Coordinates of C-alpha atoms in Angstrom, one line a residue:
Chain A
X30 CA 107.4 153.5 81.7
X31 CA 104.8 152.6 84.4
X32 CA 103.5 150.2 81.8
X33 CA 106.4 148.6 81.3
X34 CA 106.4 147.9 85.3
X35 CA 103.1 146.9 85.4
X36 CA 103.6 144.0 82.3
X37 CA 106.8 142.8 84.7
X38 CA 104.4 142.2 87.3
X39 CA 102.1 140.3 85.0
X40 CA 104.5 138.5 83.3
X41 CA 106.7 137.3 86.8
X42 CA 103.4 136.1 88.3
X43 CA 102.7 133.8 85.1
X44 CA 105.8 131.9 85.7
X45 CA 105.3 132.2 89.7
X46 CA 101.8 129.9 88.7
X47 CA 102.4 127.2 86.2
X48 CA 100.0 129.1 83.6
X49 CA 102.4 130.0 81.4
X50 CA 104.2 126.9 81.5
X51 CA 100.9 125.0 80.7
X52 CA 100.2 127.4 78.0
X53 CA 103.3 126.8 76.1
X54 CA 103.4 123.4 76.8
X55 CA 99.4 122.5 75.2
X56 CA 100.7 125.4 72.6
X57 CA 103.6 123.2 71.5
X58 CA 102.2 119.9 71.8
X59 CA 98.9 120.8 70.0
X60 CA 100.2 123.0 67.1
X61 CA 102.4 119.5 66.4
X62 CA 99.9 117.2 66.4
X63 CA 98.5 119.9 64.3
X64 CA 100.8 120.2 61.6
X65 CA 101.9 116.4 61.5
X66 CA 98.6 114.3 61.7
X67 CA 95.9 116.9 60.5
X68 CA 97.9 118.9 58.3
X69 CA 99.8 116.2 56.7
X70 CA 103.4 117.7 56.6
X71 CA 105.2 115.0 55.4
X72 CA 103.1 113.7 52.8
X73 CA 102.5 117.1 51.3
X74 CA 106.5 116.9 49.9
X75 CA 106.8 120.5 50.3
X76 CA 109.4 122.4 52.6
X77 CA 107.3 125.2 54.0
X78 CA 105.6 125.9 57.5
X79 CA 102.0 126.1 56.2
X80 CA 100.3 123.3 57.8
X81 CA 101.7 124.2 60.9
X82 CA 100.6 127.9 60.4
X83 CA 97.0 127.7 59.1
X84 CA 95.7 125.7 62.7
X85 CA 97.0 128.8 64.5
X86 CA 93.7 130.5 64.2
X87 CA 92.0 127.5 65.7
X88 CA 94.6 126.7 68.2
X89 CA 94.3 130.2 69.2
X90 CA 90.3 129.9 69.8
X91 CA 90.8 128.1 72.8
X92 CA 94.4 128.6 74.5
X93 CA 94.5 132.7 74.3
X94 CA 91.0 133.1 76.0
X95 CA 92.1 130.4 78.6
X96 CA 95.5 132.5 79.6
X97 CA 93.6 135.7 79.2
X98 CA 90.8 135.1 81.4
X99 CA 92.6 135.6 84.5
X100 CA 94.1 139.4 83.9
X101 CA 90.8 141.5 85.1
X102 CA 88.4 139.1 87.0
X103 CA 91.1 137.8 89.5
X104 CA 92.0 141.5 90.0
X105 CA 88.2 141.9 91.1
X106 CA 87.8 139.0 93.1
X107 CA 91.1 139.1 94.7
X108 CA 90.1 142.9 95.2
X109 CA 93.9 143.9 94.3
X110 CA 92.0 146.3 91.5
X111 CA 91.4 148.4 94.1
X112 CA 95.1 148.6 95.3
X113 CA 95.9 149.0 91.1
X114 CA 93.3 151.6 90.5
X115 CA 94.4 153.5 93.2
X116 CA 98.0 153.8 92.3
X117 CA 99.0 156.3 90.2
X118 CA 98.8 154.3 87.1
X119 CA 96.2 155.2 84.1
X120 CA 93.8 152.8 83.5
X121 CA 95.4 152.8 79.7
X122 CA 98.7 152.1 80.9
X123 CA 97.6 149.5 83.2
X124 CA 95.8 148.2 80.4
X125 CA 98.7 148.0 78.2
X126 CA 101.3 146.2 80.5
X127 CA 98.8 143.8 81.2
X128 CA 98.6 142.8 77.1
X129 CA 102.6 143.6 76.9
X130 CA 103.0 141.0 79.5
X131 CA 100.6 138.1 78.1
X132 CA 101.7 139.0 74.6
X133 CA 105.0 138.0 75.4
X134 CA 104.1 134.7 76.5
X135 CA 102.1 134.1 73.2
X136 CA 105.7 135.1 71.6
X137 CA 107.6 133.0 73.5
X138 CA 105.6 130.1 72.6
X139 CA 106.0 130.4 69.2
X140 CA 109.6 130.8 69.7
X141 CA 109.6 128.1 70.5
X142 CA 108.1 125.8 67.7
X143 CA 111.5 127.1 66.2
X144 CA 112.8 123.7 66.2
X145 CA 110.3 123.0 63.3
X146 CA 111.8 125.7 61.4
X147 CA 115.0 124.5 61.4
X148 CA 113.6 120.5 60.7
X149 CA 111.9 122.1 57.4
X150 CA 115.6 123.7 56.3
X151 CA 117.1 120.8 57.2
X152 CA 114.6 118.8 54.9
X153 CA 114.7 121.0 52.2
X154 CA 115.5 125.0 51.4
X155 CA 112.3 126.7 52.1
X156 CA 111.8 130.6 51.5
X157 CA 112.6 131.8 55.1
X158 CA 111.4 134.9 54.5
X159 CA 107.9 133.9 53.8
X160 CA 108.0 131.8 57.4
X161 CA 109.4 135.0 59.1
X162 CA 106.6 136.9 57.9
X163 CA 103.9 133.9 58.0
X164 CA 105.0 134.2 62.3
X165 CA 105.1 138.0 62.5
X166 CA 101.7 137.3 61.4
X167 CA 100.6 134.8 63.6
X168 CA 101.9 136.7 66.3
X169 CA 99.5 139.6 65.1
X170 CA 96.6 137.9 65.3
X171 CA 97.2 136.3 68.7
X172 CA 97.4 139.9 69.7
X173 CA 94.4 140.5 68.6
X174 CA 92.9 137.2 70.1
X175 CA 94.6 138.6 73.2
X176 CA 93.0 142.2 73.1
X177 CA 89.7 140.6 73.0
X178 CA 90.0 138.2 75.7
X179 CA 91.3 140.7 78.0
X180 CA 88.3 142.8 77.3
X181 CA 85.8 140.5 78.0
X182 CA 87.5 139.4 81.5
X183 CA 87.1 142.7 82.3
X184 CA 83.3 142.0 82.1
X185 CA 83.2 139.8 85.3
X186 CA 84.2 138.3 88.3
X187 CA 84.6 134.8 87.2
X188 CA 86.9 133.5 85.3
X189 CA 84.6 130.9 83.8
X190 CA 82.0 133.8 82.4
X191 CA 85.5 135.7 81.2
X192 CA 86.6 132.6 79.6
X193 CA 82.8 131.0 77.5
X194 CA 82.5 134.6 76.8
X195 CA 86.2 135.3 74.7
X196 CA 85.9 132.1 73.0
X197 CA 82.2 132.9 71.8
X198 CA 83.5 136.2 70.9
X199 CA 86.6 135.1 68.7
X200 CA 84.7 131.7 67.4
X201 CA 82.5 135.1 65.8
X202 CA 85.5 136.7 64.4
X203 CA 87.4 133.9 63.5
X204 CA 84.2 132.0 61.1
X205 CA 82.8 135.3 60.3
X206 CA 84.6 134.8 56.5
X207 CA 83.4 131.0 56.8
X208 CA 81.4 129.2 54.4
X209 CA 78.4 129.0 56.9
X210 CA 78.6 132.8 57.8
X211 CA 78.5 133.8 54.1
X212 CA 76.1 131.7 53.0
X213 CA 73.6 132.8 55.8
X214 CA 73.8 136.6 54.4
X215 CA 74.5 135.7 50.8
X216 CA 70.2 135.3 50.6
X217 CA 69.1 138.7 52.0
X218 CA 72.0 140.7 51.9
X219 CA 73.9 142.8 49.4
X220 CA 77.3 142.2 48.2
X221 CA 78.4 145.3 50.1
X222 CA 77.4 143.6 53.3
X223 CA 78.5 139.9 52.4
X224 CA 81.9 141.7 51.5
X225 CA 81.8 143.7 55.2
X226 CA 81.2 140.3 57.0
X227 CA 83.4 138.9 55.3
X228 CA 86.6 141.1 55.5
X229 CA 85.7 141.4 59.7
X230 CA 87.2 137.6 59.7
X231 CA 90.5 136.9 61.4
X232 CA 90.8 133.7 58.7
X233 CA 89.9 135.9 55.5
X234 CA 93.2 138.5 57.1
X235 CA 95.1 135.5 58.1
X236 CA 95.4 133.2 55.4
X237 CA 97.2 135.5 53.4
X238 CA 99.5 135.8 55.8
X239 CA 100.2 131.9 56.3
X240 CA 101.6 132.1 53.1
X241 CA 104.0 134.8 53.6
X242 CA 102.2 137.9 52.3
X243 CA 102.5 140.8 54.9
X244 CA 99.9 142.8 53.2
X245 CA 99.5 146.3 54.9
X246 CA 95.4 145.9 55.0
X247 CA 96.2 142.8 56.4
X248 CA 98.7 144.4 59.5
X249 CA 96.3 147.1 59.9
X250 CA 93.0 145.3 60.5
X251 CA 94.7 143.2 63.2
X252 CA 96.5 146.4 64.6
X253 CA 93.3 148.1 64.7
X254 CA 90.9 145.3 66.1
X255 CA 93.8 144.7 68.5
X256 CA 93.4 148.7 69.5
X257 CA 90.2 148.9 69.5
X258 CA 89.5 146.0 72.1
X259 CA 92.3 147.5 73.9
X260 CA 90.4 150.9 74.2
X261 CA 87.0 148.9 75.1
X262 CA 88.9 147.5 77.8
X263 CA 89.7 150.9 79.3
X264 CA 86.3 152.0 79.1
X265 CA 84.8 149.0 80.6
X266 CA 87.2 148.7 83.8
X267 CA 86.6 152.5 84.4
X268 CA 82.8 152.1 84.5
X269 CA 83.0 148.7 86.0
X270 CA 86.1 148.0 88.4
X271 CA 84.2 148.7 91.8
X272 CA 81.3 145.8 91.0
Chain B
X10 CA 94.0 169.4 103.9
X11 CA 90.9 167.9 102.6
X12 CA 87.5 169.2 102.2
X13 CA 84.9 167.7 101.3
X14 CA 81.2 169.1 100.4
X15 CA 78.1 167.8 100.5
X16 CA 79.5 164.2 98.8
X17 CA 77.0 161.8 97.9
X18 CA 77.7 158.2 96.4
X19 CA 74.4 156.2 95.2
X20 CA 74.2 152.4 94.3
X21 CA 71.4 152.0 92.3
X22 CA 68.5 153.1 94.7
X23 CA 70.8 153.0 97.7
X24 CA 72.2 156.0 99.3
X25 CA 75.8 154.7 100.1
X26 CA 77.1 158.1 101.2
X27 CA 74.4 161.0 101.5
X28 CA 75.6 164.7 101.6
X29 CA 78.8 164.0 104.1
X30 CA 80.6 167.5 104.4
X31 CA 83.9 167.6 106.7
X32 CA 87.3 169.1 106.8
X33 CA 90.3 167.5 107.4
X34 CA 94.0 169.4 108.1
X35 CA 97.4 168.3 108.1
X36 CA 98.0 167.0 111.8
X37 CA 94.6 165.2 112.4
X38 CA 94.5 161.7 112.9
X39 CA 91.0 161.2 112.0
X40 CA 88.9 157.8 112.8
X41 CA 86.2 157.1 110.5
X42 CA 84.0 155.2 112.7
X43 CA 80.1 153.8 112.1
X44 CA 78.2 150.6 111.8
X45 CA 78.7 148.0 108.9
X46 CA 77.4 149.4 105.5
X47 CA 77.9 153.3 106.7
X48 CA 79.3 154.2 103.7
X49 CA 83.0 154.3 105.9
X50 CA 84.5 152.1 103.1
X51 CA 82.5 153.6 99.9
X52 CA 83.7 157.5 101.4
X53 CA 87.1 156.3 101.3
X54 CA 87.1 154.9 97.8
X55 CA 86.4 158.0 96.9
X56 CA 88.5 159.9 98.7
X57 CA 91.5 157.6 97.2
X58 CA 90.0 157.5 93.8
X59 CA 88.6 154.4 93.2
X60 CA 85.2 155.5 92.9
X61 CA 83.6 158.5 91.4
X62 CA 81.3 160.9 93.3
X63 CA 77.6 161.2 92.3
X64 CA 77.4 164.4 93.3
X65 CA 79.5 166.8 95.6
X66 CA 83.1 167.4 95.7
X67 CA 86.4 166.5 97.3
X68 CA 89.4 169.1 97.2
X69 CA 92.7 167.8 98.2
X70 CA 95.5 169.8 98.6
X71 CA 93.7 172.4 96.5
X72 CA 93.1 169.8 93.9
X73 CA 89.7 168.2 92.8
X74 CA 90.1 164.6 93.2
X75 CA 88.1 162.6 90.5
X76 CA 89.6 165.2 88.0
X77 CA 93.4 165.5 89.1
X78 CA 93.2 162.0 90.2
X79 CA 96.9 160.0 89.1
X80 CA 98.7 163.3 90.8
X81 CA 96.6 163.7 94.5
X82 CA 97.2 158.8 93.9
X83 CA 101.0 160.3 94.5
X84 CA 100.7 161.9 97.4
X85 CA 98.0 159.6 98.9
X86 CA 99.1 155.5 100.4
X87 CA 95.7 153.7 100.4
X88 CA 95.4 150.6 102.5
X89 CA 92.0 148.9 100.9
X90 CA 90.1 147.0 103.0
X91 CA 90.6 143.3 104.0
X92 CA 94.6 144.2 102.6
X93 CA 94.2 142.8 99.0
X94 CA 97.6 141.6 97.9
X95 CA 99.5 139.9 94.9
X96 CA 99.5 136.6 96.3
X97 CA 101.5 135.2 93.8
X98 CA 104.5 137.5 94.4
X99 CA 107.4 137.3 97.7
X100 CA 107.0 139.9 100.0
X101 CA 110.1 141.8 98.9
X102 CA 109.1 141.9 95.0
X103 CA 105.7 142.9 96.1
X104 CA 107.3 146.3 97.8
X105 CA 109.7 146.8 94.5
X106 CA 106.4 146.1 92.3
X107 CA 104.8 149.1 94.4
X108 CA 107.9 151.2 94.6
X109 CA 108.5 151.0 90.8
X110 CA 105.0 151.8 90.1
X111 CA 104.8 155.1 92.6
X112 CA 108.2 156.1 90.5
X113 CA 110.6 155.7 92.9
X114 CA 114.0 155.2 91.6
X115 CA 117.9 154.7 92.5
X116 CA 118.9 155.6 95.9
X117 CA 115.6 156.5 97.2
X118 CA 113.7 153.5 96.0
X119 CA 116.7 151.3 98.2
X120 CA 116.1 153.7 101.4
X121 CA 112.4 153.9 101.1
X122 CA 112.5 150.2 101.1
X123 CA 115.1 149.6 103.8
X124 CA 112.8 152.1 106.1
X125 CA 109.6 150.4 105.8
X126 CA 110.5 147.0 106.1
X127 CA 112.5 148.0 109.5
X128 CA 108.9 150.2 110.0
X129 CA 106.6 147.1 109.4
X130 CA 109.5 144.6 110.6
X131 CA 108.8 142.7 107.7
X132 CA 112.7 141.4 107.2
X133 CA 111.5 137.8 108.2
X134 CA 109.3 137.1 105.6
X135 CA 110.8 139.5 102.6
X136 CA 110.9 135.5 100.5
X137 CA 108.0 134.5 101.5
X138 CA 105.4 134.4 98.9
X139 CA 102.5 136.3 100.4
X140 CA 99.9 133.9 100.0
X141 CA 101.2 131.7 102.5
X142 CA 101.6 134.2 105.2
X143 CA 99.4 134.8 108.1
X144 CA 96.7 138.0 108.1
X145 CA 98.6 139.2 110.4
X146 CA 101.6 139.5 108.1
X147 CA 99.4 140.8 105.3
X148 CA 98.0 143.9 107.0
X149 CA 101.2 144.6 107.6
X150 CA 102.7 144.4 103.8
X151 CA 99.5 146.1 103.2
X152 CA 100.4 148.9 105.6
X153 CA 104.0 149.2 104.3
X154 CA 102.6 149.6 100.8
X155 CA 100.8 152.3 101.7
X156 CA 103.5 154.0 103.3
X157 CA 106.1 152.8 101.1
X158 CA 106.4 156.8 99.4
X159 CA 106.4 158.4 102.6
X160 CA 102.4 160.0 101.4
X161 CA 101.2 163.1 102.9
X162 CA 97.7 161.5 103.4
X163 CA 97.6 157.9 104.4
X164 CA 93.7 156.3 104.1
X165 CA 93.7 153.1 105.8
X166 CA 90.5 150.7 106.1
X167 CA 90.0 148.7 109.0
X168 CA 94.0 148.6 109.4
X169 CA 93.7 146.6 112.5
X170 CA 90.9 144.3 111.5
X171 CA 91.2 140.6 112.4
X172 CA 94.7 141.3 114.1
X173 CA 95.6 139.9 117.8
X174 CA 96.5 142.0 120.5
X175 CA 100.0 142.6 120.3
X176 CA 99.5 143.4 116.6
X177 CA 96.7 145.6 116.9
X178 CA 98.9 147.5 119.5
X179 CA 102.0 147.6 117.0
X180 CA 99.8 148.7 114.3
X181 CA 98.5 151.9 116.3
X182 CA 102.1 152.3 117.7
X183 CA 103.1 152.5 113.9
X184 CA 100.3 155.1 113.1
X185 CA 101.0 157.3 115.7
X186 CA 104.9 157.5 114.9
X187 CA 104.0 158.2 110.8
X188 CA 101.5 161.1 111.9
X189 CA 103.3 164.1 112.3
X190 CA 101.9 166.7 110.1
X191 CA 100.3 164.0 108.2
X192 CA 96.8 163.6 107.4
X193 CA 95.8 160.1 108.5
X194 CA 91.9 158.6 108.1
X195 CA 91.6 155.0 109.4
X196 CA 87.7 153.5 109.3
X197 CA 87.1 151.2 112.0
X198 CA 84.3 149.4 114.3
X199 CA 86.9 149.2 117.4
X200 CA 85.8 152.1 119.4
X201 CA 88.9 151.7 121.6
X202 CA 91.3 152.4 118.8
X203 CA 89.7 155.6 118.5
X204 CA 90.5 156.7 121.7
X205 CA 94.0 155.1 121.0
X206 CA 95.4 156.8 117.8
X207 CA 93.0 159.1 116.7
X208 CA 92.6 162.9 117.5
X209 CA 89.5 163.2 115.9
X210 CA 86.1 161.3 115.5
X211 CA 83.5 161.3 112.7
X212 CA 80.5 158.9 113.3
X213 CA 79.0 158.0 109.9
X214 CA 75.8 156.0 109.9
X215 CA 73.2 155.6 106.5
X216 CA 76.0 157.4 105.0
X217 CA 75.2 160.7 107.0
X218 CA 78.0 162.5 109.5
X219 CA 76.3 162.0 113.0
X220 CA 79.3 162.8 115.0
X221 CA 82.1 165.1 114.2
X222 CA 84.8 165.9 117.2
X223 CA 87.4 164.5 119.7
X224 CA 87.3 161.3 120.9
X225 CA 87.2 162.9 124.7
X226 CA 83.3 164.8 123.6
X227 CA 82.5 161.6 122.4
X228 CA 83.1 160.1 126.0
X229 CA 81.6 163.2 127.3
X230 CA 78.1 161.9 125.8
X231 CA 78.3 159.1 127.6
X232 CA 76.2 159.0 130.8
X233 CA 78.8 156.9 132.4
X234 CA 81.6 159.8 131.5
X235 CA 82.4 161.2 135.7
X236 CA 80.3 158.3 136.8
X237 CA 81.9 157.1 139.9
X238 CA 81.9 153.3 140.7
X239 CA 81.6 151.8 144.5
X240 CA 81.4 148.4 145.7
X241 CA 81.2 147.7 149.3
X242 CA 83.0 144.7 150.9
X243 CA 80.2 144.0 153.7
X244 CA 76.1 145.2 153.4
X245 CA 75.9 149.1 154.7
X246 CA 73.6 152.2 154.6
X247 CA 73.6 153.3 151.3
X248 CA 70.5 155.6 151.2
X249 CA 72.0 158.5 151.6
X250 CA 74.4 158.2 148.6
X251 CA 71.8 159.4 146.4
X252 CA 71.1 162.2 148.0
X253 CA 74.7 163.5 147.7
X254 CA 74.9 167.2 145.9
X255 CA 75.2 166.5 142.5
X256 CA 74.4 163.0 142.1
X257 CA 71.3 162.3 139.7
X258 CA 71.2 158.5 139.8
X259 CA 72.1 155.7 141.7
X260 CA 71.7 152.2 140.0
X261 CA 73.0 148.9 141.7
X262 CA 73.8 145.8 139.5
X263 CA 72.2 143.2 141.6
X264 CA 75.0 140.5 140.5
X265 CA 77.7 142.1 141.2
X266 CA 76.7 144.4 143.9
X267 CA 78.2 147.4 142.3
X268 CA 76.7 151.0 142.4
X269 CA 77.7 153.5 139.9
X270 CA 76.5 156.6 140.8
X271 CA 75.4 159.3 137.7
X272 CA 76.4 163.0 138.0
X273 CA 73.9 165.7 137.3
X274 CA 75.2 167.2 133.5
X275 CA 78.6 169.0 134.1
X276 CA 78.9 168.5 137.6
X277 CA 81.9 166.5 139.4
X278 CA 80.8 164.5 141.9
X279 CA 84.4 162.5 143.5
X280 CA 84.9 165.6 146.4
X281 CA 81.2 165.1 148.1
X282 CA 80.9 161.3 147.4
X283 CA 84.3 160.7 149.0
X284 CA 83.6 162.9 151.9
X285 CA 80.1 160.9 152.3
X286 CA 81.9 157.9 152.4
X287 CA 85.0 159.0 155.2
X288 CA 81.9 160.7 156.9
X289 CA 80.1 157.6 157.3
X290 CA 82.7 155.4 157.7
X291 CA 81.5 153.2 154.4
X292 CA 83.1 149.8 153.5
X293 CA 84.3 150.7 150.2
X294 CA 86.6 148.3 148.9
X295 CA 86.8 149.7 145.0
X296 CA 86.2 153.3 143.9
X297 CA 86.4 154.2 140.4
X298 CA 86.1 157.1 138.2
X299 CA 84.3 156.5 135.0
X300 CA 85.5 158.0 132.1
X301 CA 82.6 157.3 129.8
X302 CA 81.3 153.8 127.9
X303 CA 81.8 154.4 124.2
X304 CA 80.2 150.9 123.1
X305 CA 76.8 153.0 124.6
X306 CA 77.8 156.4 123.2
X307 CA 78.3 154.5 119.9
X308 CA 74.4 152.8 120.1
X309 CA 73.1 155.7 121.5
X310 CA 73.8 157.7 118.2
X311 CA 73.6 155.4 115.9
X312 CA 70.4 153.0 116.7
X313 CA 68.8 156.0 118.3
X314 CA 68.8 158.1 115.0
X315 CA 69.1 155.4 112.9
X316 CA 65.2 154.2 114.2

């Protein structure tokens, strides 16, 4: 409950500073000069939403760390950490309204690319349910981009540090199933480890899920990476919040 | 009640708090008070919470803090230092932010927050986003925060820090009406606002306890505390004045032309001085009691076993 109080807070002071209306505006205009210039949706003749839905990943990279980087390091300059650690919150709970809050926003903004759904049905007769499970997946990962980026601004004071840092960290996660990545192990390393690598990418989970294929291993890596980041968060603000 | 034994709070190599031991009941309006870097502000966090102990302990209420911490944050209202607020937010969804979060609901979350903005006499400024408020505002929002549950133990740092005058005074004013059978610690440098508010004194200094009583034994220390104060309008005979029973000193401030006259440890000096001075007709045109310098008492303990 005290959570849910706490993501309020978070999510009323993104619309009190333009953040989130910056967010979903560059979320918007990038993810449709994604899907009409790079990912040729007209050409390809097809009614579906997978041009639009493989950038995600890459849009992601960028725009989640920039909203994220905010949440802990502002609370430690500001010094309003303090006030927060010494209500009588948990630092879990605290933790959690702060990702209910920005998670939302990530929502909203894909809510509102609905307009391309309704262009492709209007174009043609898509499968819908492949889109609505292509976006529950998108919104998946975001939450995990979103766990991470939340941790690491948890590591400092600046927002700057917070910011380099998350998009270092997902750029990791994100290639980690690339071409490049691979091929760097693939001379030393065993197929079990090549395979490890491999399956730690958010693209290898993802692009499954572009094309409509909710696959449980799928949900529960992104649930789990989410989780875990989430918990790392907790640990690192308890040892860290009066530096 | 609070008690607290033998805490100690290490940076690194530095000894922010070293073995501080004190006792604190329901009634006492305590006044944390020390140089910059004591360990006032660092005792405090831990107190509230926000920091863990190295070593020692701190009992509240019969409960340890670090380990029943979210229950004693219910009972506590913390004013951190320097009042960090939600900039971002009005004044009046800051208080509902706090309210919701210290769970109060309904009828009691609407009085609560009628009663503290009448308090803190904030209804001005309730839509006005905090950020663009003066500091004088914001130690005040940060004060109603605290207060905003009605705690049993309020901990306020430097509450009247960077404040004018008439805010200072409406700050104390405000401290002194929440205090009934309420524990209340406020850290300060403003010796005077000790002897204002507070009941009790606790000098901290290198993070040790140099001075634990009432803010009348701390004037007691002072040398000036009973000293009595002459000036004279025209030159006269003032040899004899130190040879009156019970004065030790006599010393003269050459610009001024005052002499303050020191009393011998416990002894009270106004009956013979003033006798002296009817006796022998003396010009005296001011003639004041001291009731001790605190500013000296404060150096005194803490350069002297600081060095």
């Amino acid at each position: 409950m005290r959570s849910l109080t706490i993501a309020r807070r978070e999510f009323g002071s993104f619309f009190a500073t333009p953040i989130a209306y910056v967010y979903i505006a560059i979320f918007l205009v990038l993810s449709g000069v994604c899907t009409f210039f790079m990912g040729d949706f007209y050409a390809r003749g097809q009614a579906d939403l997978l041009p639009f839905f493989e950038f995600h990943p890459w849009l992601y990279l960028f725009l989640v760390p920039a909203i994220a980087m905010r949440s802990w390091a502002e609370e430690k300059k500001s010094g309003t950490i303090e006030l927060l650690m010494t209500l009588p919150v948990s630092t879990t709970q605290t933790v959690i309204g702060k990702f209910l809050a920005c998670w939302t926003i990530l929502g909203l903004a894909l809510l509102m690319t609905t307009p391309l759904w309704l262009t492709v049905n209007y174009l043609g007769s898509p499968d819908n349910g492949i889109i609505v499970a292509a976006y529950i997946g998108t919104w998946l990962m975001s939450g995990a981009f979103l766990a991470i980026s939340q941790c690491l601004s948890a590591v400092s004071r600046s927002q700057v540090v917070a910011f380099v840092l998350s998009v270092v960290v997902c750029f990791i996660f994100v290639v980690s199933g690339s071409d490049i990545v691979i091929d760097a192990f693939k001379n030393w390393a065993n197929n079990l480890v090549v395979d490890t690598v491999a399956s730690f990418s958010f693209l290898t989970h993802f692009d499954a899920m572009a094309k409509g294929v909710l696959a449980a291993s799928d949900v529960a890596y992104f649930v789990l990476v989410t989780a875990s980041w989430l918990f790392a968060s907790v640990i690192i603000i308890d040892e860290n919040k009066a530096d | 009640m609070i008690v607290v034994d033998n805490l100690s709070r290490h940076f690194h190599r530095l000894k922010a708090v070293d073995e501080l031991s004190f006792t604190i009941k329901p009634g006492e309006i305590v006044g944390f008070l020390g140089p910059n870097g004591a360990g006032k502000s660092t005792t405090m966090k831990m107190l509230t919470g926000f920091l863990e102990p190295t070593s020692g302990s701190i009992e509240i209420n019969g409960q340890n803090m670090p380990g029943d911490a979210k229950a004693l944050q219910e009972v506590i209202g913390y004013l951190p230092e320097g009042a960090p607020l939600y900039g971002d937010m009005t004044v009046f969804q800051f208080l509902c932010f706090i309210a919701g979060v210290r769970g109060l609901k309904g009828k009691r979350r609407k009085a609560r927050l009628q009663n503290v903005i009448e308090q803190v006499e904030l209804h001005d400024v309730l839509n006005r986003q905090i950020d663009k408020l003066s500091k004088g505002f914001r130690h005040r929002i940060g004060l109603a925060q605290a207060i905003i549950h009605d705690p049993d133990i309020l901990i306020l740092d430097e509450p009247t820090d960077g404040l004018d005058p008439n805010q200072k005074h409406e700050v104390r004013e405000l401290i002194k009406k929440l205090s009934k059978e309420k524990i209340v610690i406020i850290s300060t440098h403003i010796l005077e606002e000790v002897s204002a508010v507070c009941n009790r004194a606790l000098i901290i200094h290198e993070g040790k306890k140099l001075f634990d009583g009432t803010p009348y034994e701390l004037q007691c220390r002072s040398r000036y505390h009973q000293a009595i104060t002459l000036h004279f309008s025209y030159a006269a005979d003032i040899s004899g004045l130190a040879e009156i029973d019970g004065v030790e000193e006599m010393e003269i401030d050459r610009e001024t032309g005052d002499i303050t006259l020191f009393p011998e440890p416990g002894k009270l000096i106004m009956a013979p001085v003033t006798e002296h001075v009817s006796h022998f007709r003396l010009p005296v045109d001011k003639f004041t009691i001291e009731t001790g310098r605190l500013d000296d008492v404060f150096r005194e303990i803490t350069i002297g076993k600081g060095a």
